[in-house]
mmCIF file with all atom_site columns, C-alpha atoms in Angstrom:
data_model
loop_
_atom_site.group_PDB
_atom_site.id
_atom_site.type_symbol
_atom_site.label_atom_id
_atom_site.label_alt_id
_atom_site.label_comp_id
_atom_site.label_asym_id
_atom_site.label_entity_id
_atom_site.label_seq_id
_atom_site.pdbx_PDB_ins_code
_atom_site.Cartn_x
_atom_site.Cartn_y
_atom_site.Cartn_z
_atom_site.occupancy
_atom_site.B_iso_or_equiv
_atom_site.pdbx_formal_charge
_atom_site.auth_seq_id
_atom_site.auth_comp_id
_atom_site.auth_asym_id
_atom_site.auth_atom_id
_atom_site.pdbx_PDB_model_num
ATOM 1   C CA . UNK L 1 1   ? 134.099 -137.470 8.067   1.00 39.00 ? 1   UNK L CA 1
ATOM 2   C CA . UNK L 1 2   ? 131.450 -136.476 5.273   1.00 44.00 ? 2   UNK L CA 1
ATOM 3   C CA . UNK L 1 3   ? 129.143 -139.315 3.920   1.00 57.00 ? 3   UNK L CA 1
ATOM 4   C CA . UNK L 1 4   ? 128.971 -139.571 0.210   1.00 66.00 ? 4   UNK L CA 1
ATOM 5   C CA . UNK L 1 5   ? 126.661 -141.670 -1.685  1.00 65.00 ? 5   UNK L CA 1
ATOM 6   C CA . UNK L 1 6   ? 127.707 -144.229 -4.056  1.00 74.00 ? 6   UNK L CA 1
ATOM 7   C CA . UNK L 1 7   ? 127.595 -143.005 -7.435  1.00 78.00 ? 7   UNK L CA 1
ATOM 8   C CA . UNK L 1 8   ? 125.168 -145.703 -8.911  1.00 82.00 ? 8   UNK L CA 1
ATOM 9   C CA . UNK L 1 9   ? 122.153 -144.311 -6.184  1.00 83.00 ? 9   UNK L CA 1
ATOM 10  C CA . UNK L 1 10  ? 122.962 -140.696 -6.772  1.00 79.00 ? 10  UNK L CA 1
ATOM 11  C CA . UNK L 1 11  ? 122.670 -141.478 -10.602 1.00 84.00 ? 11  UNK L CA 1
ATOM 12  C CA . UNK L 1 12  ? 119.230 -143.105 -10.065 1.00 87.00 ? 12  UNK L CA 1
ATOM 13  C CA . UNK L 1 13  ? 118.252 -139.940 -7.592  1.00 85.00 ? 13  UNK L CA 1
ATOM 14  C CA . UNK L 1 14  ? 119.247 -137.484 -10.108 1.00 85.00 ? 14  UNK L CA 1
ATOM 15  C CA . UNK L 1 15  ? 117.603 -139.429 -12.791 1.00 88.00 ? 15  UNK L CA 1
ATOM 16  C CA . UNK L 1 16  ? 113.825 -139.744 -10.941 1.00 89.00 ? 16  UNK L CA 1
ATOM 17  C CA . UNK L 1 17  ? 114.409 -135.960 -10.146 1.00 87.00 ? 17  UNK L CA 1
ATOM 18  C CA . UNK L 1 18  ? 114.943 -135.426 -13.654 1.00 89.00 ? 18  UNK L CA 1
ATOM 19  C CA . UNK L 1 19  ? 111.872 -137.426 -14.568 1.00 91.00 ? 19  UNK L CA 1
ATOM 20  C CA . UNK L 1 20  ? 109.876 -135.404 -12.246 1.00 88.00 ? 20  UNK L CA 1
ATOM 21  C CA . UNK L 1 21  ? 110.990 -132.318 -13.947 1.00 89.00 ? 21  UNK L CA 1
ATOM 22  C CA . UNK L 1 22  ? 110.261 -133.746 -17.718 1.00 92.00 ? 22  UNK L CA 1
ATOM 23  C CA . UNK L 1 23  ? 106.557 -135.024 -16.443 1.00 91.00 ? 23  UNK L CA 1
ATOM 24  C CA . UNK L 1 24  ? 106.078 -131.910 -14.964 1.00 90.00 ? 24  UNK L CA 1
ATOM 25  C CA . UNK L 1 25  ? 106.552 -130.057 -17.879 1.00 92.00 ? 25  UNK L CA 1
ATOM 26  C CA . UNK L 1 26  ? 105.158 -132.209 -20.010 1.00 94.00 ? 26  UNK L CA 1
ATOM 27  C CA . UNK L 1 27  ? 101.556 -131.793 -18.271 1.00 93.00 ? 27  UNK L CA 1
ATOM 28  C CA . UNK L 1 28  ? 102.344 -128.205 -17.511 1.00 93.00 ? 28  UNK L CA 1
ATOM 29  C CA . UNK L 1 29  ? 102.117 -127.845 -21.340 1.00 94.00 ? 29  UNK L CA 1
ATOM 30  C CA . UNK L 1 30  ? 99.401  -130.049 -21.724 1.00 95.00 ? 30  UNK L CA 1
ATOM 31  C CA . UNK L 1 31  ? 97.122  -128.427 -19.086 1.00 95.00 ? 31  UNK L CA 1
ATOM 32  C CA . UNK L 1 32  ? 98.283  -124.633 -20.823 1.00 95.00 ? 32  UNK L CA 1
ATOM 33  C CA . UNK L 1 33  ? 96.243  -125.724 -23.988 1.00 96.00 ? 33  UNK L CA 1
ATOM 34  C CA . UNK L 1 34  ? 93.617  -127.368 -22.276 1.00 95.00 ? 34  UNK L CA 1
ATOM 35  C CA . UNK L 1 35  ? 92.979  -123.901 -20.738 1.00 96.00 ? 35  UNK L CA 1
ATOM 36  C CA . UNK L 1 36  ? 93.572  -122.096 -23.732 1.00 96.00 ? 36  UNK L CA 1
ATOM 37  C CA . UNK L 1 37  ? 91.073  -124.657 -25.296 1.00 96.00 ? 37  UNK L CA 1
ATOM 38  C CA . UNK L 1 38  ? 87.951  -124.375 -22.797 1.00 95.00 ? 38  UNK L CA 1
ATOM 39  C CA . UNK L 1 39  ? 88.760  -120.279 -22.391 1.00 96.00 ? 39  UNK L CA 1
ATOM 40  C CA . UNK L 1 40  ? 87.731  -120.351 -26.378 1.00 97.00 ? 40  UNK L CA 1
ATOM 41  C CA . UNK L 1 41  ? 85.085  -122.328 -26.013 1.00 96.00 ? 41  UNK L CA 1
ATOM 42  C CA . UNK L 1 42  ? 83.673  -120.174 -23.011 1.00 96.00 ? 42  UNK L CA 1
ATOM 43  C CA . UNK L 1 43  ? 83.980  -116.992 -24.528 1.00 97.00 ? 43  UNK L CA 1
ATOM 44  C CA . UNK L 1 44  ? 82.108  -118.368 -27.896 1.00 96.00 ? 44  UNK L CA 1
ATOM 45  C CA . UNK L 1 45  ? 79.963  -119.920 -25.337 1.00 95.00 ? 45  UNK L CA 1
ATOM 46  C CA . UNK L 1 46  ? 79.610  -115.910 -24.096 1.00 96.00 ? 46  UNK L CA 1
ATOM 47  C CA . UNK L 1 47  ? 79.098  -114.123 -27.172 1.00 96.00 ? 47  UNK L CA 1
ATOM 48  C CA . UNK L 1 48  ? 76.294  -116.844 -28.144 1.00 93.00 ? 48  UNK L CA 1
ATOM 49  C CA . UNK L 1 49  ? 74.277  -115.813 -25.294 1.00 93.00 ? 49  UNK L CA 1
ATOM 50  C CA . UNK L 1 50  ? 74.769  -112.286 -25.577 1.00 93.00 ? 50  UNK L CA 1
ATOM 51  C CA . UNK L 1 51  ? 73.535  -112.679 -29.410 1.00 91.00 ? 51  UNK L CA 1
ATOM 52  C CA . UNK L 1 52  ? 71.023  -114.980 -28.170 1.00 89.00 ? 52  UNK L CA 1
ATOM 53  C CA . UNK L 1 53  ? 69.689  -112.589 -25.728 1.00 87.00 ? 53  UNK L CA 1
ATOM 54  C CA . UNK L 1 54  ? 69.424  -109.799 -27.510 1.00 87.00 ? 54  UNK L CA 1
ATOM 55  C CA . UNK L 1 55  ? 67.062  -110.812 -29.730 1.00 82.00 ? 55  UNK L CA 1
ATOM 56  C CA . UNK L 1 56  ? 63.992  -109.738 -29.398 1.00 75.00 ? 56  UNK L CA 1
ATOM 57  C CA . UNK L 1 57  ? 60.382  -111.117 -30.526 1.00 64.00 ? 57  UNK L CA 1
ATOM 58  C CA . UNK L 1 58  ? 59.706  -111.189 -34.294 1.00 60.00 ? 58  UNK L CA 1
ATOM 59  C CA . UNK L 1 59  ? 56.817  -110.076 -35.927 1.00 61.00 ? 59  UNK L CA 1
ATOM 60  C CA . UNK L 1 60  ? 53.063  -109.863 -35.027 1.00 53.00 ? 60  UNK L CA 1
ATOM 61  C CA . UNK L 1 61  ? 54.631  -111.090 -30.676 1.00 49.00 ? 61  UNK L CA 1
ATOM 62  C CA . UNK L 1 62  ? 56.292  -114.529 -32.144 1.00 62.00 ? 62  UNK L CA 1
ATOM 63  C CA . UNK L 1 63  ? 59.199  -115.323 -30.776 1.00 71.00 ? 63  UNK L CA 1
ATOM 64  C CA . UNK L 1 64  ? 62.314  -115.608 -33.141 1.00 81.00 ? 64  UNK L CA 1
ATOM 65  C CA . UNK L 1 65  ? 62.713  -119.127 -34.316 1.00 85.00 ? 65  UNK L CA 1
ATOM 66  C CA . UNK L 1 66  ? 66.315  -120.585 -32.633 1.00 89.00 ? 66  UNK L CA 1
ATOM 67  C CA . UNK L 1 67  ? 67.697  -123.975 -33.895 1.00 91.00 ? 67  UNK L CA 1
ATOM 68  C CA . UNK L 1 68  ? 70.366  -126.153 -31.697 1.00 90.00 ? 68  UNK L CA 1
ATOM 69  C CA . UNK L 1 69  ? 72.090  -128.686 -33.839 1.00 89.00 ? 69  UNK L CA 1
ATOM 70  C CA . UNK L 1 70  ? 71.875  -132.004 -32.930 1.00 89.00 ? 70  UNK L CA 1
ATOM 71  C CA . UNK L 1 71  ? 73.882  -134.534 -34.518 1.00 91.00 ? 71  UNK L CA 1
ATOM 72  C CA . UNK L 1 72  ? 73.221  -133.801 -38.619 1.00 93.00 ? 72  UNK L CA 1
ATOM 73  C CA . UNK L 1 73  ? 69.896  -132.396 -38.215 1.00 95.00 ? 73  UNK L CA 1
ATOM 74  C CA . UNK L 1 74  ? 68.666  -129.236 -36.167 1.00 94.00 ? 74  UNK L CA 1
ATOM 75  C CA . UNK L 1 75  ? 65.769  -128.905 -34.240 1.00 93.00 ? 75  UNK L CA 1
ATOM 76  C CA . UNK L 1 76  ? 63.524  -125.830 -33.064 1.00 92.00 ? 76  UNK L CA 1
ATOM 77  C CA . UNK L 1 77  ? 63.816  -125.084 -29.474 1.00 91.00 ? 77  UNK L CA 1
ATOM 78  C CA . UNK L 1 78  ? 62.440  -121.975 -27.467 1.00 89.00 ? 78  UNK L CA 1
ATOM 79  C CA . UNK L 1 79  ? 64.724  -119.218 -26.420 1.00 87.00 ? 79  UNK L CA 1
ATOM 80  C CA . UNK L 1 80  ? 64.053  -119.293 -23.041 1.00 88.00 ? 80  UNK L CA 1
ATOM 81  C CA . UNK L 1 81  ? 65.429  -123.090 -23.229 1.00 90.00 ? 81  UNK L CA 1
ATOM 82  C CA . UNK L 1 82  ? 68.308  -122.354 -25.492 1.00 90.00 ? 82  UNK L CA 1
ATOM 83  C CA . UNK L 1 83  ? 69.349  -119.515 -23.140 1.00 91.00 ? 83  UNK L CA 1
ATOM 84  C CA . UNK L 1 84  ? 69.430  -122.329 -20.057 1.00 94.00 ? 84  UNK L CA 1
ATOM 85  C CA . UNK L 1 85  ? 71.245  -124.524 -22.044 1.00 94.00 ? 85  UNK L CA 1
ATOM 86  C CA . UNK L 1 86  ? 74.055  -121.933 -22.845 1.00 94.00 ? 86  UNK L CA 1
ATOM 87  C CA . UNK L 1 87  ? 74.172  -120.987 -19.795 1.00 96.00 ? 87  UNK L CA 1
ATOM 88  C CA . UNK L 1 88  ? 74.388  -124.257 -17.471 1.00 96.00 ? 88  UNK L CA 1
ATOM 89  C CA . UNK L 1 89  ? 77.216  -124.699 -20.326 1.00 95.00 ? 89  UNK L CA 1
ATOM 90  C CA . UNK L 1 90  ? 78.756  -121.778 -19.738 1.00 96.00 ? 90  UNK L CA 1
ATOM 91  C CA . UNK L 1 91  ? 78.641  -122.237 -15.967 1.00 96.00 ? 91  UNK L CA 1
ATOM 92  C CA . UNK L 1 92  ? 80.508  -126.232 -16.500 1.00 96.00 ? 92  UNK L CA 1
ATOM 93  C CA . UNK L 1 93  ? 83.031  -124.632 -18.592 1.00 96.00 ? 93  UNK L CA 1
ATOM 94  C CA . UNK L 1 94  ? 83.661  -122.234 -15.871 1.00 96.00 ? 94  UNK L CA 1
ATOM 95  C CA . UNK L 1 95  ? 84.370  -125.191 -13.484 1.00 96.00 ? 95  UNK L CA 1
ATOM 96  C CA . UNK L 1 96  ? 86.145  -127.054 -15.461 1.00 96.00 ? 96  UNK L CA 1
ATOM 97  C CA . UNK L 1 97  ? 88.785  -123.982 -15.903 1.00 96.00 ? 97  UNK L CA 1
ATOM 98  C CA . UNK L 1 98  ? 88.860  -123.326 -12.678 1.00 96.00 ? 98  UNK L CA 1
ATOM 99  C CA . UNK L 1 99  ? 89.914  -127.038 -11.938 1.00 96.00 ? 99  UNK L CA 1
ATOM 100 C CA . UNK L 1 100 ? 92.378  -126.450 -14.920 1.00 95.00 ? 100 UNK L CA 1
ATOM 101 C CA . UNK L 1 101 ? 93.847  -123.374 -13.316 1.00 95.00 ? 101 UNK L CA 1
ATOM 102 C CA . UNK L 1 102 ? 94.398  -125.051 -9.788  1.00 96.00 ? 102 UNK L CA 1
ATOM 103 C CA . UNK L 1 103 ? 96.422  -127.817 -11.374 1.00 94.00 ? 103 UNK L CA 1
ATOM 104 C CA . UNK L 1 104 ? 98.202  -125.428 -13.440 1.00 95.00 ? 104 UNK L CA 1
ATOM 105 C CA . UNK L 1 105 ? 99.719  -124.327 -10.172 1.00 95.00 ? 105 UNK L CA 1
ATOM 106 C CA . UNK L 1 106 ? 99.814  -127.417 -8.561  1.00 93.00 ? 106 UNK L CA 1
ATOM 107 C CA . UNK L 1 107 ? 102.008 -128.467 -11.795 1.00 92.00 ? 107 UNK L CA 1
ATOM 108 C CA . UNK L 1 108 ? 103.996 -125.154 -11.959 1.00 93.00 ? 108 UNK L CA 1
ATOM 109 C CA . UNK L 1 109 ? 105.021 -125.651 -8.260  1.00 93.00 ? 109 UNK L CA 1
ATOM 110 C CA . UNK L 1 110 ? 105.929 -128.783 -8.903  1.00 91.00 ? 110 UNK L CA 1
ATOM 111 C CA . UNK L 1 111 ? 108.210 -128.023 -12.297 1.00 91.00 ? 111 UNK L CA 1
ATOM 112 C CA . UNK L 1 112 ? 109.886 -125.510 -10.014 1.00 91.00 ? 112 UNK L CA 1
ATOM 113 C CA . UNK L 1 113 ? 110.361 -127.795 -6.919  1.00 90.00 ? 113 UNK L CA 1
ATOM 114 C CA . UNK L 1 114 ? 112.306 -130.016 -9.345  1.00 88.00 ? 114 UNK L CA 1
ATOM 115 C CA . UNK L 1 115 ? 114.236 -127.515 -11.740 1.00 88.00 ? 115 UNK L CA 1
ATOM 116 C CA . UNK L 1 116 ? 115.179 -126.253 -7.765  1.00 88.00 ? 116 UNK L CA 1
ATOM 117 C CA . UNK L 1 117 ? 116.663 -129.667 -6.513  1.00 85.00 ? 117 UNK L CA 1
ATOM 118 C CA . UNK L 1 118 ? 118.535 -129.833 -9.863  1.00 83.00 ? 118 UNK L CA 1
ATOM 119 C CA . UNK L 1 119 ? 120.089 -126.604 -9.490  1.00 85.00 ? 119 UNK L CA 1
ATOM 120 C CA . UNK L 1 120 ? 121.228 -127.754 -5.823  1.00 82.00 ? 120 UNK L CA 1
ATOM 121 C CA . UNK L 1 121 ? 122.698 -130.967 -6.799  1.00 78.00 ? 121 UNK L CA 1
ATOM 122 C CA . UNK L 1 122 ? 125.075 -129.266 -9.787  1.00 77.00 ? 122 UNK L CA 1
ATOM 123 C CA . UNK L 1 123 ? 125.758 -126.274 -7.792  1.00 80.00 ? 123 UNK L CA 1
ATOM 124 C CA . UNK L 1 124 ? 127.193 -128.739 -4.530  1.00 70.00 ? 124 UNK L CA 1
ATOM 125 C CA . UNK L 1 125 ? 127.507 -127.465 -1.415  1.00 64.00 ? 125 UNK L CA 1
ATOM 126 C CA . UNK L 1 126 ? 128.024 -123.943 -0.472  1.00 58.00 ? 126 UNK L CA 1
ATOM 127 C CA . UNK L 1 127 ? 131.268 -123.582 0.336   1.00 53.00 ? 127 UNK L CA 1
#
């Protein structure tokens, strides 16, 4: 004798499992450009430092004049300070993506786990 469910729970079963899928996706997607996003800003992040760097000291042993905007003015700051800033930013973008990446998979396994359960439920038994 084979137990069957009523249709009205395996409507609501299928339904959250749907759900699951959709939200899944939905942050999958979300989390994608939010990676995409802080990759950008990380390489420009890169490339400023490298620029940054290179330069060496202007004329007569000064040291090249670097400006860091701050709000709607700019102010003068040192290169040795504006190469610690960049990089402590560099190095919380870095964490941040990696924290991006990890729930990229955590949401990936997830979007699978449900598309999975789907697949079982239309395909029925194996007979």
């Amino acid at each position: 004798m084979s137990q069957t469910l009523p249709d009205e729970t395996l409507r609501k079963i299928l339904h959250q499992i749907q759900q699951g899928a959709i939200n899944a996706n939905r942050n999958l997607t979300l989390t994608r450009a939010q990676v995409s996003s802080k990759e950008r800003e990380r390489r420009i992040v890169q490339l400023t430092l490298n620029e940054v760097s290179s330069l060496g000291s202007g004329k007569d042993g000064e040291d090249v004049k670097l400006y860091k905007g701050l709000g709607k003015m700019f102010v003068q700051v040192p290169k040795t300070e504006m190469e610690k800033s960049l990089k402590k930013q560099e190095k919380g973008l870095s964490e941040e993506l990696d924290a991006l990446n990890k729930k990229t998979k955590f949401l990936e396994k997830e979007f699978n786990e449900a598309q999975g359960q789907l697949r079982d439920i239309f395909q029925g038994p194996p007979r």
